[in-house]
PDB file of C-alpha atoms in Angstrom:
ATOM      1  CA  UNK A   8     128.714  75.598 131.429  1.00 76.00           C
ATOM      2  CA  UNK A   9     131.597  75.706 128.935  1.00 84.00           C
ATOM      3  CA  UNK A  10     130.636  76.257 125.288  1.00 91.00           C
ATOM      4  CA  UNK A  11     132.836  76.042 122.195  1.00 92.00           C
ATOM      5  CA  UNK A  12     131.872  78.566 119.513  1.00 96.00           C
ATOM      6  CA  UNK A  13     133.047  77.699 115.989  1.00 96.00           C
ATOM      7  CA  UNK A  14     132.400  80.737 113.790  1.00 95.00           C
ATOM      8  CA  UNK A  15     134.699  82.376 111.226  1.00 94.00           C
ATOM      9  CA  UNK A  16     132.809  85.680 111.017  1.00 93.00           C
ATOM     10  CA  UNK A  17     134.599  87.973 113.482  1.00 93.00           C
ATOM     11  CA  UNK A  18     131.624  90.202 114.263  1.00 94.00           C
ATOM     12  CA  UNK A  19     129.272  87.257 114.775  1.00 93.00           C
ATOM     13  CA  UNK A  20     131.852  85.314 116.790  1.00 93.00           C
ATOM     14  CA  UNK A  21     132.506  88.251 119.099  1.00 93.00           C
ATOM     15  CA  UNK A  22     128.770  88.820 119.476  1.00 94.00           C
ATOM     16  CA  UNK A  23     128.130  85.197 120.396  1.00 94.00           C
ATOM     17  CA  UNK A  24     131.049  85.191 122.836  1.00 92.00           C
ATOM     18  CA  UNK A  25     129.894  88.350 124.594  1.00 91.00           C
ATOM     19  CA  UNK A  26     126.188  87.485 124.545  1.00 92.00           C
ATOM     20  CA  UNK A  27     126.633  83.967 125.901  1.00 91.00           C
ATOM     21  CA  UNK A  28     129.007  85.217 128.591  1.00 87.00           C
ATOM     22  CA  UNK A  29     126.292  87.643 129.711  1.00 88.00           C
ATOM     23  CA  UNK A  30     123.909  84.661 129.904  1.00 88.00           C
ATOM     24  CA  UNK A  31     126.263  82.873 132.293  1.00 85.00           C
ATOM     25  CA  UNK A  32     128.169  80.624 129.887  1.00 86.00           C
ATOM     26  CA  UNK A  33     131.922  80.147 129.776  1.00 84.00           C
ATOM     27  CA  UNK A  34     132.996  80.338 126.141  1.00 89.00           C
ATOM     28  CA  UNK A  35     135.930  79.483 123.903  1.00 91.00           C
ATOM     29  CA  UNK A  36     135.780  80.871 120.366  1.00 93.00           C
ATOM     30  CA  UNK A  37     137.668  79.475 117.360  1.00 94.00           C
ATOM     31  CA  UNK A  38     137.375  80.341 113.680  1.00 94.00           C
ATOM     32  CA  UNK A  39     138.419  77.181 111.825  1.00 94.00           C
ATOM     33  CA  UNK A  40     137.549  73.510 111.721  1.00 93.00           C
ATOM     34  CA  UNK A  41     141.168  72.619 112.562  1.00 91.00           C
ATOM     35  CA  UNK A  42     141.210  74.740 115.704  1.00 91.00           C
ATOM     36  CA  UNK A  43     137.803  73.373 116.710  1.00 92.00           C
ATOM     37  CA  UNK A  44     139.029  69.790 116.344  1.00 89.00           C
ATOM     38  CA  UNK A  45     142.123  70.610 118.441  1.00 86.00           C
ATOM     39  CA  UNK A  46     139.971  72.252 121.118  1.00 85.00           C
ATOM     40  CA  UNK A  47     137.670  69.239 121.322  1.00 85.00           C
ATOM     41  CA  UNK A  48     140.620  66.877 121.708  1.00 77.00           C
ATOM     42  CA  UNK A  49     142.145  68.861 124.598  1.00 70.00           C
ATOM     43  CA  UNK A  50     139.102  70.161 126.477  1.00 68.00           C
ATOM     44  CA  UNK A  51     135.640  69.196 127.661  1.00 73.00           C
ATOM     45  CA  UNK A  52     132.660  71.243 126.490  1.00 84.00           C
ATOM     46  CA  UNK A  53     128.989  71.104 127.455  1.00 85.00           C
ATOM     47  CA  UNK A  54     128.007  71.966 123.865  1.00 91.00           C
ATOM     48  CA  UNK A  55     129.169  73.415 120.534  1.00 94.00           C
ATOM     49  CA  UNK A  56     127.747  76.329 118.589  1.00 96.00           C
ATOM     50  CA  UNK A  57     128.868  75.359 115.091  1.00 96.00           C
ATOM     51  CA  UNK A  58     128.738  77.380 111.884  1.00 94.00           C
ATOM     52  CA  UNK A  59     128.341  75.345 108.695  1.00 92.00           C
ATOM     53  CA  UNK A  60     130.638  77.359 106.417  1.00 92.00           C
ATOM     54  CA  UNK A  61     134.246  77.475 107.670  1.00 94.00           C
ATOM     55  CA  UNK A  62     137.473  78.467 105.889  1.00 94.00           C
ATOM     56  CA  UNK A  63     139.045  74.985 106.025  1.00 93.00           C
ATOM     57  CA  UNK A  64     135.995  72.752 105.800  1.00 91.00           C
ATOM     58  CA  UNK A  65     132.369  72.640 106.875  1.00 92.00           C
ATOM     59  CA  UNK A  66     130.461  72.088 110.053  1.00 92.00           C
ATOM     60  CA  UNK A  67     129.239  68.844 108.515  1.00 93.00           C
ATOM     61  CA  UNK A  68     132.862  67.705 108.149  1.00 93.00           C
ATOM     62  CA  UNK A  69     133.569  68.458 111.819  1.00 94.00           C
ATOM     63  CA  UNK A  70     130.410  66.634 112.876  1.00 92.00           C
ATOM     64  CA  UNK A  71     131.499  63.565 110.927  1.00 92.00           C
ATOM     65  CA  UNK A  72     134.910  63.637 112.632  1.00 88.00           C
ATOM     66  CA  UNK A  73     133.371  64.027 116.073  1.00 89.00           C
ATOM     67  CA  UNK A  74     130.738  61.342 115.768  1.00 87.00           C
ATOM     68  CA  UNK A  75     133.166  59.015 114.031  1.00 87.00           C
ATOM     69  CA  UNK A  76     135.447  58.981 117.076  1.00 80.00           C
ATOM     70  CA  UNK A  77     132.572  58.713 119.533  1.00 79.00           C
ATOM     71  CA  UNK A  78     132.423  62.342 120.649  1.00 82.00           C
ATOM     72  CA  UNK A  79     128.803  62.878 121.709  1.00 85.00           C
ATOM     73  CA  UNK A  80     129.120  66.554 122.684  1.00 88.00           C
ATOM     74  CA  UNK A  81     125.772  68.249 121.856  1.00 92.00           C
ATOM     75  CA  UNK A  82     125.950  70.482 118.766  1.00 94.00           C
ATOM     76  CA  UNK A  83     123.807  73.479 117.832  1.00 95.00           C
ATOM     77  CA  UNK A  84     124.292  74.059 114.110  1.00 93.00           C
ATOM     78  CA  UNK A  85     124.097  77.649 112.836  1.00 90.00           C
ATOM     79  CA  UNK A  86     123.611  78.328 109.145  1.00 85.00           C
ATOM     80  CA  UNK A  87     122.228  80.807 106.670  1.00 82.00           C
ATOM     81  CA  UNK A  88     121.129  77.754 104.650  1.00 76.00           C
ATOM     82  CA  UNK A  89     117.819  77.110 106.337  1.00 72.00           C
ATOM     83  CA  UNK A  90     115.803  75.059 103.866  1.00 77.00           C
ATOM     84  CA  UNK A  91     114.161  71.810 104.933  1.00 83.00           C
ATOM     85  CA  UNK A  92     116.832  69.776 103.134  1.00 85.00           C
ATOM     86  CA  UNK A  93     119.594  71.748 104.914  1.00 82.00           C
ATOM     87  CA  UNK A  94     118.016  71.155 108.306  1.00 82.00           C
ATOM     88  CA  UNK A  95     117.547  67.441 107.597  1.00 87.00           C
ATOM     89  CA  UNK A  96     121.158  67.108 106.431  1.00 86.00           C
ATOM     90  CA  UNK A  97     122.474  68.710 109.593  1.00 86.00           C
ATOM     91  CA  UNK A  98     120.345  66.674 111.964  1.00 88.00           C
ATOM     92  CA  UNK A  99     120.985  63.414 110.126  1.00 88.00           C
ATOM     93  CA  UNK A 100     124.693  64.247 110.132  1.00 87.00           C
ATOM     94  CA  UNK A 101     124.856  64.327 113.912  1.00 89.00           C
ATOM     95  CA  UNK A 102     123.716  67.792 114.972  1.00 92.00           C
ATOM     96  CA  UNK A 103     121.376  67.923 117.970  1.00 92.00           C
ATOM     97  CA  UNK A 104     119.672  71.180 117.005  1.00 93.00           C
ATOM     98  CA  UNK A 105     119.599  73.639 114.114  1.00 90.00           C
ATOM     99  CA  UNK A 106     119.126  77.397 114.059  1.00 90.00           C
ATOM    100  CA  UNK A 107     118.967  79.571 110.964  1.00 88.00           C
ATOM    101  CA  UNK A 108     120.631  82.958 110.589  1.00 86.00           C
ATOM    102  CA  UNK A 109     119.799  85.634 111.547  1.00 86.00           C
ATOM    103  CA  UNK A 110     118.952  84.652 115.114  1.00 90.00           C
ATOM    104  CA  UNK A 111     118.447  86.179 118.540  1.00 91.00           C
ATOM    105  CA  UNK A 112     121.099  85.581 121.216  1.00 92.00           C
ATOM    106  CA  UNK A 113     118.397  84.813 123.771  1.00 92.00           C
ATOM    107  CA  UNK A 114     117.225  81.901 121.611  1.00 94.00           C
ATOM    108  CA  UNK A 115     120.774  80.576 121.195  1.00 94.00           C
ATOM    109  CA  UNK A 116     121.189  80.609 124.991  1.00 93.00           C
ATOM    110  CA  UNK A 117     117.816  78.910 125.520  1.00 93.00           C
ATOM    111  CA  UNK A 118     118.599  76.203 122.977  1.00 93.00           C
ATOM    112  CA  UNK A 119     121.974  75.553 124.627  1.00 92.00           C
ATOM    113  CA  UNK A 120     120.327  75.180 128.022  1.00 89.00           C
ATOM    114  CA  UNK A 121     117.853  72.731 126.490  1.00 89.00           C
ATOM    115  CA  UNK A 122     120.690  70.748 124.895  1.00 87.00           C
ATOM    116  CA  UNK A 123     122.445  70.584 128.247  1.00 81.00           C
ATOM    117  CA  UNK A 124     119.295  69.226 129.895  1.00 77.00           C
ATOM    118  CA  UNK A 125     118.765  66.627 127.162  1.00 75.00           C
ATOM    119  CA  UNK A 126     122.427  65.730 127.140  1.00 63.00           C
ATOM    120  CA  UNK A 127     122.606  65.008 130.845  1.00 53.00           C
ATOM    121  CA  UNK A 128     123.683  61.444 130.140  1.00 44.00           C
ATOM    122  CA  UNK A 129     126.819  62.835 128.531  1.00 50.00           C
ATOM    123  CA  UNK A 130     127.546  65.405 131.238  1.00 52.00           C
ATOM    124  CA  UNK A 131     131.096  65.570 132.556  1.00 57.00           C
ATOM    125  CA  UNK A 132     131.621  63.233 135.494  1.00 67.00           C
ATOM    126  CA  UNK A 133     132.447  64.466 138.982  1.00 79.00           C
ATOM    127  CA  UNK A 134     136.198  64.019 139.509  1.00 84.00           C
ATOM    128  CA  UNK A 135     138.014  63.270 142.744  1.00 88.00           C
ATOM    129  CA  UNK A 136     141.644  63.105 143.847  1.00 89.00           C
ATOM    130  CA  UNK A 137     142.237  62.426 147.505  1.00 88.00           C
ATOM    131  CA  UNK A 138     140.189  64.978 149.434  1.00 90.00           C
ATOM    132  CA  UNK A 139     139.574  67.137 146.355  1.00 93.00           C
ATOM    133  CA  UNK A 140     136.262  66.820 144.506  1.00 91.00           C
ATOM    134  CA  UNK A 141     135.602  68.721 141.286  1.00 88.00           C
ATOM    135  CA  UNK A 142     132.153  69.027 139.717  1.00 82.00           C
ATOM    136  CA  UNK A 143     132.493  70.348 136.124  1.00 75.00           C
ATOM    137  CA  UNK A 144     128.740  70.654 135.634  1.00 65.00           C
ATOM    138  CA  UNK A 145     128.421  73.002 138.623  1.00 70.00           C
ATOM    139  CA  UNK A 146     131.895  74.555 138.295  1.00 74.00           C
ATOM    140  CA  UNK A 147     132.431  73.776 141.983  1.00 84.00           C
ATOM    141  CA  UNK A 148     135.349  72.406 143.991  1.00 90.00           C
ATOM    142  CA  UNK A 149     135.615  71.100 147.535  1.00 93.00           C
ATOM    143  CA  UNK A 150     138.493  70.063 149.793  1.00 93.00           C
ATOM    144  CA  UNK A 151     137.587  67.577 152.521  1.00 90.00           C
ATOM    145  CA  UNK A 152     133.957  68.563 152.012  1.00 90.00           C
ATOM    146  CA  UNK A 153     134.563  72.309 152.283  1.00 92.00           C
ATOM    147  CA  UNK A 154     133.923  74.570 149.269  1.00 93.00           C
ATOM    148  CA  UNK A 155     137.001  76.132 147.684  1.00 95.00           C
ATOM    149  CA  UNK A 156     136.555  79.293 145.611  1.00 93.00           C
ATOM    150  CA  UNK A 157     138.355  79.089 142.265  1.00 90.00           C
ATOM    151  CA  UNK A 158     138.665  81.480 139.378  1.00 87.00           C
ATOM    152  CA  UNK A 159     137.562  80.178 135.983  1.00 79.00           C
ATOM    153  CA  UNK A 160     141.158  79.618 134.889  1.00 84.00           C
ATOM    154  CA  UNK A 161     142.163  77.943 138.148  1.00 90.00           C
ATOM    155  CA  UNK A 162     139.194  75.630 137.718  1.00 88.00           C
ATOM    156  CA  UNK A 163     140.180  74.852 134.120  1.00 85.00           C
ATOM    157  CA  UNK A 164     143.763  73.968 135.088  1.00 90.00           C
ATOM    158  CA  UNK A 165     142.691  71.752 137.982  1.00 92.00           C
ATOM    159  CA  UNK A 166     140.095  70.099 135.726  1.00 87.00           C
ATOM    160  CA  UNK A 167     142.746  69.339 133.100  1.00 87.00           C
ATOM    161  CA  UNK A 168     145.060  67.787 135.695  1.00 91.00           C
ATOM    162  CA  UNK A 169     142.300  65.740 137.336  1.00 90.00           C
ATOM    163  CA  UNK A 170     141.215  64.357 133.961  1.00 84.00           C
ATOM    164  CA  UNK A 171     144.681  62.780 133.719  1.00 84.00           C
ATOM    165  CA  UNK A 172     145.591  61.713 137.288  1.00 84.00           C
ATOM    166  CA  UNK A 173     149.251  60.849 137.666  1.00 85.00           C
ATOM    167  CA  UNK A 174     150.037  61.836 134.075  1.00 91.00           C
ATOM    168  CA  UNK A 175     152.030  64.847 132.951  1.00 93.00           C
ATOM    169  CA  UNK A 176     150.043  67.690 131.368  1.00 92.00           C
ATOM    170  CA  UNK A 177     152.208  70.108 129.403  1.00 92.00           C
ATOM    171  CA  UNK A 178     152.229  73.849 129.865  1.00 89.00           C
ATOM    172  CA  UNK A 179     150.984  74.257 126.285  1.00 86.00           C
ATOM    173  CA  UNK A 180     147.988  72.005 127.000  1.00 85.00           C
ATOM    174  CA  UNK A 181     147.147  74.066 130.076  1.00 87.00           C
ATOM    175  CA  UNK A 182     147.507  77.322 128.143  1.00 84.00           C
ATOM    176  CA  UNK A 183     145.115  75.986 125.494  1.00 76.00           C
ATOM    177  CA  UNK A 184     142.660  75.052 128.234  1.00 73.00           C
ATOM    178  CA  UNK A 185     142.644  78.411 130.017  1.00 74.00           C
ATOM    179  CA  UNK A 186     142.924  80.707 127.019  1.00 68.00           C
ATOM    180  CA  UNK A 187     141.126  78.744 124.334  1.00 57.00           C
ATOM    181  CA  UNK A 188     142.405  79.091 120.798  1.00 52.00           C
ATOM    182  CA  UNK A 189     141.770  82.760 120.058  1.00 50.00           C
ATOM    183  CA  UNK A 190     143.282  84.698 122.951  1.00 52.00           C
ATOM    184  CA  UNK A 191     146.735  86.066 123.646  1.00 55.00           C
ATOM    185  CA  UNK A 192     148.692  84.106 126.256  1.00 58.00           C
ATOM    186  CA  UNK A 193     150.433  85.803 129.172  1.00 64.00           C
ATOM    187  CA  UNK A 194     153.950  84.423 129.568  1.00 67.00           C
ATOM    188  CA  UNK A 195     153.705  83.308 133.211  1.00 79.00           C
ATOM    189  CA  UNK A 196     149.956  82.755 133.505  1.00 86.00           C
ATOM    190  CA  UNK A 197     150.119  78.990 134.078  1.00 91.00           C
ATOM    191  CA  UNK A 198     152.738  79.356 136.822  1.00 93.00           C
ATOM    192  CA  UNK A 199     150.640  81.998 138.587  1.00 94.00           C
ATOM    193  CA  UNK A 200     147.510  79.829 138.554  1.00 94.00           C
ATOM    194  CA  UNK A 201     149.448  76.739 139.675  1.00 95.00           C
ATOM    195  CA  UNK A 202     150.847  78.782 142.585  1.00 96.00           C
ATOM    196  CA  UNK A 203     147.316  79.862 143.549  1.00 96.00           C
ATOM    197  CA  UNK A 204     146.037  76.278 143.391  1.00 96.00           C
ATOM    198  CA  UNK A 205     148.876  75.107 145.646  1.00 95.00           C
ATOM    199  CA  UNK A 206     147.979  77.844 148.112  1.00 96.00           C
ATOM    200  CA  UNK A 207     144.388  76.597 148.208  1.00 96.00           C
ATOM    201  CA  UNK A 208     144.900  72.818 148.130  1.00 95.00           C
ATOM    202  CA  UNK A 209     148.428  72.320 149.472  1.00 93.00           C
ATOM    203  CA  UNK A 210     151.822  72.500 147.809  1.00 91.00           C
ATOM    204  CA  UNK A 211     152.021  68.733 147.388  1.00 91.00           C
ATOM    205  CA  UNK A 212     148.815  68.651 145.321  1.00 93.00           C
ATOM    206  CA  UNK A 213     150.514  69.625 142.041  1.00 95.00           C
ATOM    207  CA  UNK A 214     154.045  68.570 141.127  1.00 94.00           C
ATOM    208  CA  UNK A 215     156.244  70.338 138.600  1.00 94.00           C
ATOM    209  CA  UNK A 216     157.971  67.950 136.203  1.00 93.00           C
ATOM    210  CA  UNK A 217     160.823  70.132 135.006  1.00 91.00           C
ATOM    211  CA  UNK A 218     160.862  70.713 131.279  1.00 90.00           C
ATOM    212  CA  UNK A 219     157.668  68.701 130.712  1.00 93.00           C
ATOM    213  CA  UNK A 220     154.748  70.159 132.632  1.00 94.00           C
ATOM    214  CA  UNK A 221     152.687  69.341 135.721  1.00 95.00           C
ATOM    215  CA  UNK A 222     150.925  66.388 137.284  1.00 94.00           C
ATOM    216  CA  UNK A 223     148.751  65.733 140.300  1.00 92.00           C
ATOM    217  CA  UNK A 224     150.231  64.450 143.506  1.00 81.00           C
ATOM    218  CA  UNK A 225     153.540  64.743 145.335  1.00 51.00           C
ATOM    219  CA  UNK A 226     156.885  66.060 144.256  1.00 42.00           C
ATOM    220  CA  UNK A 227     158.197  64.752 140.955  1.00 40.00           C
ATOM    221  CA  UNK A 228     160.998  62.189 141.263  1.00 38.00           C
TER     222      UNK A 228
END
């Protein structure tokens, strides 16, 4: 389950990232509303952990943007402002749950699992391309019915390509998908993962479009 953490406090952000990873979640962590908006536009997340106070806006502002464009990703709002009026404002503004600071990581994880169960109607659809089937909810892939073991980053790249069948996905978009918006990027990481995916699914599965990026299916013309 892939979670986007939006928290500008470095200690708290690192703690959430590490704690949720230990609970079995895949996490991306960003520190600003702008980076969070960019992440949501380029990737699919099971839920958001969203701080209210951010350097370039508020969690309420991001919620308004999301819901205004039809993004129904479940949101767990975190805030030190935990009065009744604050909770009502967050929930009425589009949040699905609210948790006051300080909090326990175990409760954050439990609330995210509950959001995922309640948000099943919005769960990412199973994707298919020829003999390849990708299930984002289960983080599983099959080829002609046989399971194929993928690393997290291989899965993320294949997911990005299968979300846009036949369309070119740039290297920068793939880097954003596999590294999130807070990690250093290795210079040849995308090429390495594309090579591994071709080894597992066949060279013709992913085409390189020179100077532009990659797309599913066949050699580029």
